[in-house]
């Protein structure tokens, strides 16, 4: 089963005469094409697939590809970067949209935006099946993508596991999808944070966010251990200062917020509900002065790792210790 994390409009039938995939996320665009091709080959194993870029789709080419065949063969014609088609070719495509051929599925991949908007509008007006494939620039979008990947496989993963996977892999959707596939294949039962840590950071403590978690919890020794392991496995120091900053700011934001249900606070503070619960546990013992001290320590460390100091590792260690002390942990260090 294919996951596009995309809103579909018009017919949901992948064998609709025209499919319009709109966006700039390569993985989702490729999945939109694969879904159509898979459906076509399920209907006819001998389906002919033509995958074309604008330079290969000259005026008249589409008419040749979609002309009636003596053998009435099924065909899928994929046009990539449709926003870059020449004006004459756009006329051909618009004409085809008005009278699509039987047994042929046209797939238009369009980046969206102003360029080539006339073709985009014409395809929508013609009733094309549309698959949105937006670039996922926000961490929350990538987190939602990972959750959907697990749901599609019918497997369960904890919210913390999904977050750790995004933190460990980064913004590449192909790598995230591949990681989910590997975890599902190798691990039985619910996939949790510890499992993801073993696979993708060598151990759970290696994540930059785990360094931050242990520091704001006041667990200085564990935070330092996690920091050294993270650095030894190639985690960029700037990512660690970023995680420390997020951890301390979350403490500050939640401590100054009105009380309420996690869902309400999540909306107010822009955090997922599960994180509200985690930060509530972490903030025990923190004071406003402690938050201020910790934020100054993060700022100094950030300057140190960005060239303001001679030893980035020492700058990070100093920040971690200062934050852990500021946490004023009660029996957890």
Short mmCIF file of C-alpha atoms in Angstrom, two decimals:
data_model
loop_
_atom_site.label_atom_id
_atom_site.label_comp_id
_atom_site.label_asym_id
_atom_site.label_seq_id
_atom_site.Cartn_x
_atom_site.Cartn_y
_atom_site.Cartn_z
CA UNK A 1 0.00 0.00 0.00
CA UNK A 2 1.37 3.37 -0.98
CA UNK A 3 1.37 6.38 1.27
CA UNK A 4 1.47 9.84 -0.29
CA UNK A 5 0.61 11.95 2.77
CA UNK A 6 -1.38 13.90 0.22
CA UNK A 7 -4.86 15.20 -0.24
CA UNK A 8 -6.55 13.75 -3.32
CA UNK A 9 -9.24 15.55 -5.22
CA UNK A 10 -11.54 14.32 -7.93
CA UNK A 11 -11.66 10.59 -8.56
CA UNK A 12 -9.58 8.40 -6.26
CA UNK A 13 -9.17 5.88 -9.07
CA UNK A 14 -5.48 5.76 -10.07
CA UNK A 15 -6.65 4.74 -13.55
CA UNK A 16 -8.56 8.00 -14.02
CA UNK A 17 -7.78 9.46 -17.48
CA UNK A 18 -5.57 12.19 -15.98
CA UNK A 19 -3.69 12.35 -12.69
CA UNK A 20 -2.17 15.66 -11.62
CA UNK A 21 0.58 15.42 -8.99
CA UNK A 22 1.36 18.86 -7.61
CA UNK A 23 4.33 19.77 -5.44
CA UNK A 24 8.08 19.51 -5.09
CA UNK A 25 8.54 16.53 -2.76
CA UNK A 26 10.32 13.99 -4.95
CA UNK A 27 9.36 10.93 -2.91
CA UNK A 28 5.67 11.81 -3.01
CA UNK A 29 5.79 12.60 -6.72
CA UNK A 30 7.45 9.26 -7.42
CA UNK A 31 4.84 7.48 -5.31
CA UNK A 32 2.04 9.18 -7.20
CA UNK A 33 3.52 7.86 -10.46
CA UNK A 34 4.13 4.40 -9.01
CA UNK A 35 0.55 4.15 -7.77
CA UNK A 36 -0.77 4.77 -11.29
CA UNK A 37 1.71 2.41 -12.95
CA UNK A 38 1.00 -0.34 -10.41
CA UNK A 39 -2.74 -0.05 -10.99
CA UNK A 40 -2.29 -0.05 -14.76
CA UNK A 41 -0.09 -3.14 -14.73
CA UNK A 42 -2.54 -4.89 -12.41
CA UNK A 43 -5.18 -4.30 -15.09
CA UNK A 44 -2.83 -5.19 -17.94
CA UNK A 45 0.60 -6.68 -17.31
CA UNK A 46 1.75 -5.48 -20.72
CA UNK A 47 1.05 -1.82 -19.99
CA UNK A 48 3.47 0.46 -21.85
CA UNK A 49 4.93 3.20 -19.62
CA UNK A 50 6.47 6.32 -21.16
CA UNK A 51 8.24 8.60 -18.68
CA UNK A 52 9.06 11.95 -20.28
CA UNK A 53 10.81 15.19 -19.37
CA UNK A 54 9.93 18.47 -21.11
CA UNK A 55 12.82 18.21 -23.57
CA UNK A 56 11.47 14.86 -24.79
CA UNK A 57 7.89 16.03 -25.18
CA UNK A 58 7.99 18.13 -28.31
CA UNK A 59 4.93 19.53 -30.11
CA UNK A 60 3.11 16.58 -31.66
CA UNK A 61 4.73 13.95 -29.42
CA UNK A 62 1.75 13.60 -27.12
CA UNK A 63 -0.59 13.08 -30.08
CA UNK A 64 1.67 10.27 -31.33
CA UNK A 65 1.82 8.61 -27.92
CA UNK A 66 -1.92 8.75 -27.38
CA UNK A 67 -3.08 7.86 -30.89
CA UNK A 68 -5.26 4.71 -31.16
CA UNK A 69 -3.24 1.49 -31.26
CA UNK A 70 -3.97 -1.49 -33.48
CA UNK A 71 -3.67 -3.72 -30.42
CA UNK A 72 -5.56 -1.36 -28.07
CA UNK A 73 -2.77 -1.62 -25.52
CA UNK A 74 -2.97 0.14 -22.14
CA UNK A 75 -0.49 2.95 -21.74
CA UNK A 76 0.70 5.32 -19.00
CA UNK A 77 2.27 8.58 -20.14
CA UNK A 78 4.16 10.42 -17.41
CA UNK A 79 5.13 14.05 -17.99
CA UNK A 80 7.60 15.39 -15.43
CA UNK A 81 8.17 19.08 -14.69
CA UNK A 82 5.05 20.00 -16.61
CA UNK A 83 5.51 23.63 -15.58
CA UNK A 84 8.54 23.74 -17.91
CA UNK A 85 6.78 22.58 -21.08
CA UNK A 86 7.02 24.82 -24.14
CA UNK A 87 4.00 26.93 -25.10
CA UNK A 88 3.25 24.75 -28.14
CA UNK A 89 3.41 21.55 -26.11
CA UNK A 90 1.15 23.07 -23.47
CA UNK A 91 -1.41 23.66 -26.22
CA UNK A 92 -1.17 19.97 -27.15
CA UNK A 93 -1.69 18.89 -23.55
CA UNK A 94 -4.65 21.23 -23.05
CA UNK A 95 -6.25 19.88 -26.22
CA UNK A 96 -5.73 16.32 -24.98
CA UNK A 97 -7.33 17.16 -21.62
CA UNK A 98 -10.55 17.98 -23.44
CA UNK A 99 -10.72 14.54 -25.06
CA UNK A 100 -8.52 11.95 -23.32
CA UNK A 101 -8.01 8.61 -25.03
CA UNK A 102 -9.34 5.33 -23.68
CA UNK A 103 -6.91 2.85 -22.12
CA UNK A 104 -4.41 5.70 -21.61
CA UNK A 105 -3.58 7.39 -18.32
CA UNK A 106 -1.77 10.72 -18.43
CA UNK A 107 0.21 11.69 -15.32
CA UNK A 108 1.27 15.32 -15.09
CA UNK A 109 3.87 16.23 -12.47
CA UNK A 110 3.73 19.96 -11.76
CA UNK A 111 5.72 21.92 -9.18
CA UNK A 112 2.83 24.25 -8.44
CA UNK A 113 3.28 27.98 -8.18
CA UNK A 114 2.96 30.64 -10.84
CA UNK A 115 5.07 29.03 -13.56
CA UNK A 116 2.92 26.99 -15.91
CA UNK A 117 -0.20 27.86 -13.93
CA UNK A 118 -2.33 27.88 -17.07
CA UNK A 119 -1.75 24.17 -17.58
CA UNK A 120 -2.37 23.50 -13.90
CA UNK A 121 -5.69 25.32 -14.02
CA UNK A 122 -6.70 23.58 -17.24
CA UNK A 123 -6.04 20.12 -15.76
CA UNK A 124 -8.08 20.95 -12.68
CA UNK A 125 -10.91 22.34 -14.77
CA UNK A 126 -10.91 19.16 -16.82
CA UNK A 127 -11.52 17.16 -13.61
CA UNK A 128 -8.09 15.58 -13.25
CA UNK A 129 -7.51 13.39 -10.23
CA UNK A 130 -5.15 15.47 -8.09
CA UNK A 131 -2.50 14.33 -5.63
CA UNK A 132 -0.83 17.02 -3.51
CA UNK A 133 2.89 16.39 -2.96
CA UNK A 134 4.11 19.42 -0.99
CA UNK A 135 7.68 19.84 0.19
CA UNK A 136 7.77 18.99 3.89
CA UNK A 137 9.78 21.81 5.41
CA UNK A 138 8.31 21.69 8.92
CA UNK A 139 9.40 19.09 11.51
CA UNK A 140 5.73 18.55 12.38
CA UNK A 141 4.99 17.56 8.77
CA UNK A 142 7.83 15.04 8.76
CA UNK A 143 6.62 13.66 12.07
CA UNK A 144 3.13 13.23 10.61
CA UNK A 145 4.69 11.51 7.61
CA UNK A 146 6.50 8.98 9.81
CA UNK A 147 3.34 8.25 11.78
CA UNK A 148 1.43 7.68 8.55
CA UNK A 149 4.15 5.34 7.29
CA UNK A 150 3.78 3.18 10.39
CA UNK A 151 -0.02 3.25 10.17
CA UNK A 152 0.09 2.12 6.57
CA UNK A 153 2.07 -0.96 7.53
CA UNK A 154 -0.46 -1.76 10.24
CA UNK A 155 2.22 -1.42 12.92
CA UNK A 156 2.27 0.64 16.08
CA UNK A 157 5.02 3.10 17.03
CA UNK A 158 5.00 5.35 20.08
CA UNK A 159 4.98 9.14 19.58
CA UNK A 160 8.42 9.29 21.19
CA UNK A 161 9.76 6.69 18.74
CA UNK A 162 8.49 8.69 15.77
CA UNK A 163 10.09 11.85 17.14
CA UNK A 164 13.44 10.16 17.77
CA UNK A 165 13.40 8.76 14.24
CA UNK A 166 12.82 12.21 12.75
CA UNK A 167 15.55 13.67 14.97
CA UNK A 168 18.00 10.95 13.98
CA UNK A 169 17.32 10.82 10.23
CA UNK A 170 16.55 14.44 9.42
CA UNK A 171 14.55 15.91 6.55
CA UNK A 172 15.06 13.31 3.80
CA UNK A 173 11.71 11.57 3.31
CA UNK A 174 13.28 8.70 1.38
CA UNK A 175 15.55 7.93 4.31
CA UNK A 176 12.67 8.25 6.76
CA UNK A 177 10.50 5.89 4.71
CA UNK A 178 13.38 3.44 4.40
CA UNK A 179 13.96 3.56 8.15
CA UNK A 180 10.31 2.77 8.85
CA UNK A 181 10.46 -0.15 6.42
CA UNK A 182 13.54 -1.56 8.14
CA UNK A 183 12.09 -1.21 11.62
CA UNK A 184 8.83 -2.88 10.62
CA UNK A 185 10.70 -5.74 8.99
CA UNK A 186 13.09 -6.33 11.89
CA UNK A 187 11.10 -5.57 15.03
CA UNK A 188 8.05 -7.31 16.44
CA UNK A 189 5.40 -5.56 18.49
CA UNK A 190 5.22 -1.86 19.25
CA UNK A 191 8.23 0.15 18.11
CA UNK A 192 9.45 2.39 20.90
CA UNK A 193 12.10 5.03 21.48
CA UNK A 194 14.73 2.56 22.66
CA UNK A 195 14.40 0.44 19.51
CA UNK A 196 14.78 3.45 17.22
CA UNK A 197 17.79 4.59 19.24
CA UNK A 198 19.52 1.23 18.86
CA UNK A 199 19.02 1.23 15.09
CA UNK A 200 19.70 4.81 14.16
CA UNK A 201 21.99 6.35 16.75
CA UNK A 202 23.92 3.32 17.95
CA UNK A 203 22.17 3.71 21.32
CA UNK A 204 19.18 5.71 22.51
CA UNK A 205 21.30 8.27 24.36
CA UNK A 206 23.10 9.40 21.19
CA UNK A 207 20.39 11.76 19.95
CA UNK A 208 21.02 15.47 20.44
CA UNK A 209 17.54 15.70 21.89
CA UNK A 210 18.38 13.03 24.45
CA UNK A 211 21.35 15.15 25.54
CA UNK A 212 18.91 18.02 26.07
CA UNK A 213 16.36 15.83 27.85
CA UNK A 214 18.90 14.53 30.35
CA UNK A 215 20.28 18.03 30.94
CA UNK A 216 16.92 19.70 31.67
CA UNK A 217 16.05 16.78 33.93
CA UNK A 218 19.15 17.60 36.00
CA UNK A 219 20.88 14.31 35.17
CA UNK A 220 24.31 15.79 34.53
CA UNK A 221 26.31 12.56 34.34
CA UNK A 222 23.91 10.96 31.86
CA UNK A 223 23.72 14.16 29.82
CA UNK A 224 27.51 14.31 29.57
CA UNK A 225 27.70 10.65 28.58
CA UNK A 226 25.08 11.19 25.89
CA UNK A 227 26.90 14.32 24.70
CA UNK A 228 30.23 12.53 24.31
CA UNK A 229 28.61 9.65 22.48
CA UNK A 230 26.74 12.01 20.17
CA UNK A 231 29.91 13.88 19.27
CA UNK A 232 31.80 10.62 18.72
CA UNK A 233 29.12 9.42 16.29
CA UNK A 234 29.30 12.59 14.21
CA UNK A 235 26.39 14.68 15.51
CA UNK A 236 27.10 18.32 14.65
CA UNK A 237 27.66 20.50 17.75
CA UNK A 238 25.26 23.13 16.40
CA UNK A 239 22.46 20.53 16.44
CA UNK A 240 23.15 19.87 20.11
CA UNK A 241 23.01 23.55 21.06
CA UNK A 242 19.76 23.82 19.11
CA UNK A 243 18.29 20.88 21.03
CA UNK A 244 19.45 22.36 24.34
CA UNK A 245 17.84 25.68 23.44
CA UNK A 246 14.56 23.99 22.53
CA UNK A 247 14.57 22.00 25.75
CA UNK A 248 15.14 25.01 28.00
CA UNK A 249 12.67 27.21 26.08
CA UNK A 250 10.01 24.51 26.39
CA UNK A 251 10.50 24.55 30.18
CA UNK A 252 10.17 28.34 30.21
CA UNK A 253 7.11 28.41 27.96
CA UNK A 254 5.23 25.76 29.89
CA UNK A 255 6.11 27.19 33.32
CA UNK A 256 4.66 30.56 32.33
CA UNK A 257 1.55 29.12 30.65
CA UNK A 258 -1.82 28.81 32.30
CA UNK A 259 -2.75 25.38 33.57
CA UNK A 260 -4.97 23.22 31.41
CA UNK A 261 -5.32 20.02 29.50
CA UNK A 262 -2.34 18.92 27.35
CA UNK A 263 -4.40 19.38 24.18
CA UNK A 264 -5.24 22.98 25.11
CA UNK A 265 -1.67 23.80 26.07
CA UNK A 266 -0.40 22.13 22.92
CA UNK A 267 -2.46 24.52 20.81
CA UNK A 268 -1.39 27.51 22.88
CA UNK A 269 2.33 26.69 22.88
CA UNK A 270 2.67 24.99 19.51
CA UNK A 271 3.79 21.63 20.96
CA UNK A 272 2.36 18.15 20.44
CA UNK A 273 0.31 16.94 23.46
CA UNK A 274 2.75 14.14 24.27
CA UNK A 275 5.54 16.70 24.58
CA UNK A 276 3.48 18.74 27.04
CA UNK A 277 3.36 15.70 29.32
CA UNK A 278 7.10 15.13 28.98
CA UNK A 279 8.01 18.78 29.67
CA UNK A 280 5.71 18.84 32.70
CA UNK A 281 7.77 16.02 34.18
CA UNK A 282 11.03 17.74 33.27
CA UNK A 283 10.13 21.15 34.72
CA UNK A 284 9.86 19.99 38.34
CA UNK A 285 12.37 21.98 40.35
CA UNK A 286 12.93 24.68 37.73
CA UNK A 287 12.63 28.35 38.68
CA UNK A 288 12.45 31.46 36.46
CA UNK A 289 16.01 32.33 37.52
CA UNK A 290 17.14 28.84 36.59
CA UNK A 291 15.63 29.19 33.12
CA UNK A 292 17.43 32.51 32.64
CA UNK A 293 20.76 30.98 33.71
CA UNK A 294 20.26 28.01 31.39
CA UNK A 295 19.39 30.22 28.40
CA UNK A 296 22.57 32.25 28.95
CA UNK A 297 24.56 29.01 29.08
CA UNK A 298 23.02 27.89 25.78
CA UNK A 299 23.80 31.23 24.15
CA UNK A 300 27.45 31.00 25.29
CA UNK A 301 27.72 27.44 24.01
CA UNK A 302 26.17 28.41 20.69
CA UNK A 303 28.76 31.16 20.25
CA UNK A 304 31.49 28.70 21.24
CA UNK A 305 30.55 26.06 18.67
CA UNK A 306 30.15 28.66 15.93
CA UNK A 307 33.70 29.91 16.14
CA UNK A 308 33.65 32.07 19.26
CA UNK A 309 35.69 29.58 21.27
CA UNK A 310 38.69 27.29 20.85
CA UNK A 311 37.02 24.10 22.07
CA UNK A 312 33.40 23.42 20.98
CA UNK A 313 33.28 20.22 23.02
CA UNK A 314 34.23 22.04 26.21
CA UNK A 315 31.63 24.74 25.46
CA UNK A 316 28.95 22.07 25.19
CA UNK A 317 30.06 20.25 28.33
CA UNK A 318 29.99 23.51 30.29
CA UNK A 319 26.48 24.28 29.03
CA UNK A 320 25.19 20.81 29.87
CA UNK A 321 26.53 21.00 33.42
CA UNK A 322 25.13 24.50 33.93
CA UNK A 323 21.69 23.48 32.65
CA UNK A 324 21.63 20.37 34.82
CA UNK A 325 22.46 22.45 37.89
CA UNK A 326 19.84 25.03 36.97
CA UNK A 327 17.26 22.26 36.81
CA UNK A 328 17.65 21.81 40.57
CA UNK A 329 16.65 18.19 40.11
CA UNK A 330 15.18 16.40 43.11
CA UNK A 331 17.00 13.11 43.44
CA UNK A 332 17.32 12.43 39.71
CA UNK A 333 20.93 13.45 39.10
#
